[in-house]
Amino acid sequence: MSRKSIGDQELALLQHIAEHGDASVGEVATTFGEPRGLARSTVLTMMERLRAKAYLKRKQVDGGVYRYSTTAQQDDVVRNAVGSFVEKTLQGSVSPFVAWMSQRTEVSDNELAELEALVATLQSKRKES
C-alpha cells in the first residue's frame, strides 16, 4: 500500500515519536512543539494528519487521553520521504543527489560501505535483466 507523502516538519515529528515512544499530544507539544515555536493546536493538527495518512495510530487510555504511536518503521518512513523528494523535486532523477553526495566532505566509513553495497546491488540487478 502506497502512503501519502509527508513534509519535512511531519517527518521530524514522526521521527520524534518513533525515538521517544508512544505519547499524548500534550507530551509531544512540550518536547517537540515548544522548542520549535509550535502551538499545541498545530502539533495536534500535524499528528491527526499523520494519523489520517496512516503513519500514526492512537489509542484512548484512562482519562480519555489519546496516546499516539507510529505504524511504520522509521527506515520505511525516511525511504518514502526520499522517494517522494526524488520524484517530485528531482523529477525522478537521482543525478542531482549523487552530485550532492560527491561534494560532501564528511562521509563516515559506514555510510561509504552502505553506498558501495548499494552500487554492487544495483549492478547485480542490472546484469540479471
CSV table of C-alpha atoms in Angstrom, one decimal:
chain,number,residue,atom,x,y,z
A,1,MET,CA,0.0,0.0,0.0
A,2,SER,CA,1.4,3.4,-1.0
A,3,ARG,CA,1.2,6.0,1.6
A,4,LYS,CA,0.7,9.7,1.1
A,5,SER,CA,3.8,11.8,1.2
A,6,ILE,CA,4.8,13.8,4.2
A,7,GLY,CA,6.6,17.1,4.6
A,8,ASP,CA,9.8,17.9,6.5
A,9,GLN,CA,8.0,19.0,9.6
A,10,GLU,CA,5.8,15.9,9.7
A,11,LEU,CA,8.8,13.7,9.1
A,12,ALA,CA,10.6,15.4,12.1
A,13,LEU,CA,7.5,14.9,14.2
A,14,LEU,CA,7.2,11.2,13.2
A,15,GLN,CA,10.9,10.6,14.0
A,16,HIS,CA,10.4,12.3,17.3
A,17,ILE,CA,7.6,9.9,18.3
A,18,ALA,CA,9.5,6.9,16.9
A,19,GLU,CA,12.5,7.8,19.1
A,20,HIS,CA,10.5,8.6,22.3
A,21,GLY,CA,7.8,6.0,22.1
A,22,ASP,CA,4.0,6.5,22.3
A,23,ALA,CA,3.0,9.9,23.6
A,24,SER,CA,0.0,12.2,24.1
A,25,VAL,CA,-0.5,15.4,22.2
A,26,GLY,CA,0.5,17.4,25.3
A,27,GLU,CA,3.7,15.5,25.7
A,28,VAL,CA,4.6,16.0,22.1
A,29,ALA,CA,3.7,19.6,22.2
A,30,THR,CA,6.1,20.1,25.1
A,31,THR,CA,9.0,18.0,23.9
A,32,PHE,CA,8.7,18.7,20.1
A,33,GLY,CA,6.5,21.7,19.6
A,34,GLU,CA,7.7,24.2,22.2
A,35,PRO,CA,11.4,24.1,21.1
A,36,ARG,CA,10.2,24.8,17.5
A,37,GLY,CA,7.7,27.5,18.5
A,38,LEU,CA,4.7,25.3,17.6
A,39,ALA,CA,1.4,25.7,19.4
A,40,ARG,CA,-0.3,22.7,20.9
A,41,SER,CA,-3.1,23.0,18.3
A,42,THR,CA,-0.5,22.9,15.5
A,43,VAL,CA,1.0,19.8,16.9
A,44,LEU,CA,-2.4,18.2,17.3
A,45,THR,CA,-3.2,19.0,13.6
A,46,MET,CA,0.1,17.5,12.5
A,47,MET,CA,-0.5,14.4,14.5
A,48,GLU,CA,-4.0,14.0,13.2
A,49,ARG,CA,-2.8,14.5,9.6
A,50,LEU,CA,-0.2,11.8,10.2
A,51,ARG,CA,-2.9,9.5,11.6
A,52,ALA,CA,-5.1,10.2,8.5
A,53,LYS,CA,-2.1,9.3,6.3
A,54,ALA,CA,-1.7,6.0,8.4
A,55,TYR,CA,1.7,6.9,9.8
A,56,LEU,CA,0.3,7.2,13.3
A,57,LYS,CA,-2.3,5.3,15.3
A,58,ARG,CA,-3.9,6.4,18.5
A,59,LYS,CA,-5.3,4.5,21.5
A,60,GLN,CA,-7.5,6.0,24.2
A,61,VAL,CA,-6.3,5.4,27.7
A,62,ASP,CA,-7.5,6.3,31.2
A,63,GLY,CA,-9.0,9.7,31.4
A,64,GLY,CA,-9.9,9.9,27.8
A,65,VAL,CA,-6.4,10.9,26.7
A,66,TYR,CA,-5.2,9.5,23.4
A,67,ARG,CA,-1.7,8.1,23.1
A,68,TYR,CA,-0.2,8.1,19.6
A,69,SER,CA,2.4,5.7,18.2
A,70,THR,CA,4.0,5.1,14.9
A,71,THR,CA,2.6,2.5,12.5
A,72,ALA,CA,5.7,2.2,10.3
A,73,GLN,CA,9.4,1.6,10.9
A,74,GLN,CA,11.5,4.8,10.8
A,75,ASP,CA,13.5,3.4,7.8
A,76,ASP,CA,10.3,2.9,5.8
A,77,VAL,CA,9.2,6.5,6.6
A,78,VAL,CA,12.5,8.0,5.6
A,79,ARG,CA,12.7,5.9,2.4
A,80,ASN,CA,9.2,7.0,1.4
A,81,ALA,CA,10.1,10.7,2.1
A,82,VAL,CA,13.3,10.4,0.0
A,83,GLY,CA,11.4,8.7,-2.8
A,84,SER,CA,8.8,11.4,-2.8
A,85,PHE,CA,11.6,14.1,-2.9
A,86,VAL,CA,13.3,12.4,-5.8
A,87,GLU,CA,10.1,12.0,-7.8
A,88,LYS,CA,8.6,15.5,-7.1
A,89,THR,CA,11.6,17.7,-6.7
A,90,LEU,CA,14.2,16.0,-8.8
A,91,GLN,CA,11.7,14.8,-11.4
A,92,GLY,CA,12.8,11.2,-10.8
A,93,SER,CA,16.5,11.7,-11.5
A,94,VAL,CA,19.0,10.7,-8.8
A,95,SER,CA,21.9,12.5,-10.6
A,96,PRO,CA,21.5,15.8,-8.6
A,97,PHE,CA,21.5,13.7,-5.4
A,98,VAL,CA,24.6,11.8,-6.5
A,99,ALA,CA,26.3,15.2,-7.4
A,100,TRP,CA,25.4,16.5,-3.9
A,101,MET,CA,26.8,13.3,-2.3
A,102,SER,CA,30.1,13.6,-4.2
A,103,GLN,CA,30.6,17.1,-2.7
A,104,ARG,CA,30.1,16.1,0.9
A,105,THR,CA,33.3,16.3,2.9
A,106,GLU,CA,32.1,14.1,5.8
A,107,VAL,CA,31.1,10.6,4.8
A,108,SER,CA,31.5,8.0,7.5
A,109,ASP,CA,33.0,4.6,6.9
A,110,ASN,CA,29.6,3.1,7.5
A,111,GLU,CA,27.9,5.4,5.0
A,112,LEU,CA,30.6,4.7,2.4
A,113,ALA,CA,30.2,0.9,2.9
A,114,GLU,CA,26.4,1.3,2.6
A,115,LEU,CA,26.8,3.2,-0.7
A,116,GLU,CA,29.3,0.7,-2.0
A,117,ALA,CA,26.9,-2.2,-1.2
A,118,LEU,CA,24.0,-0.3,-2.9
A,119,VAL,CA,26.1,0.2,-6.0
A,120,ALA,CA,27.0,-3.5,-6.0
A,121,THR,CA,23.3,-4.5,-5.6
A,122,LEU,CA,22.3,-2.2,-8.5
A,123,GLN,CA,25.0,-3.6,-10.7
A,124,SER,CA,23.9,-7.1,-9.9
A,125,LYS,CA,20.3,-6.3,-10.7
A,126,ARG,CA,21.3,-4.7,-14.0
A,127,LYS,CA,23.2,-7.9,-15.0
A,128,GLU,CA,20.2,-10.0,-14.2
A,129,SER,CA,17.9,-8.1,-16.6
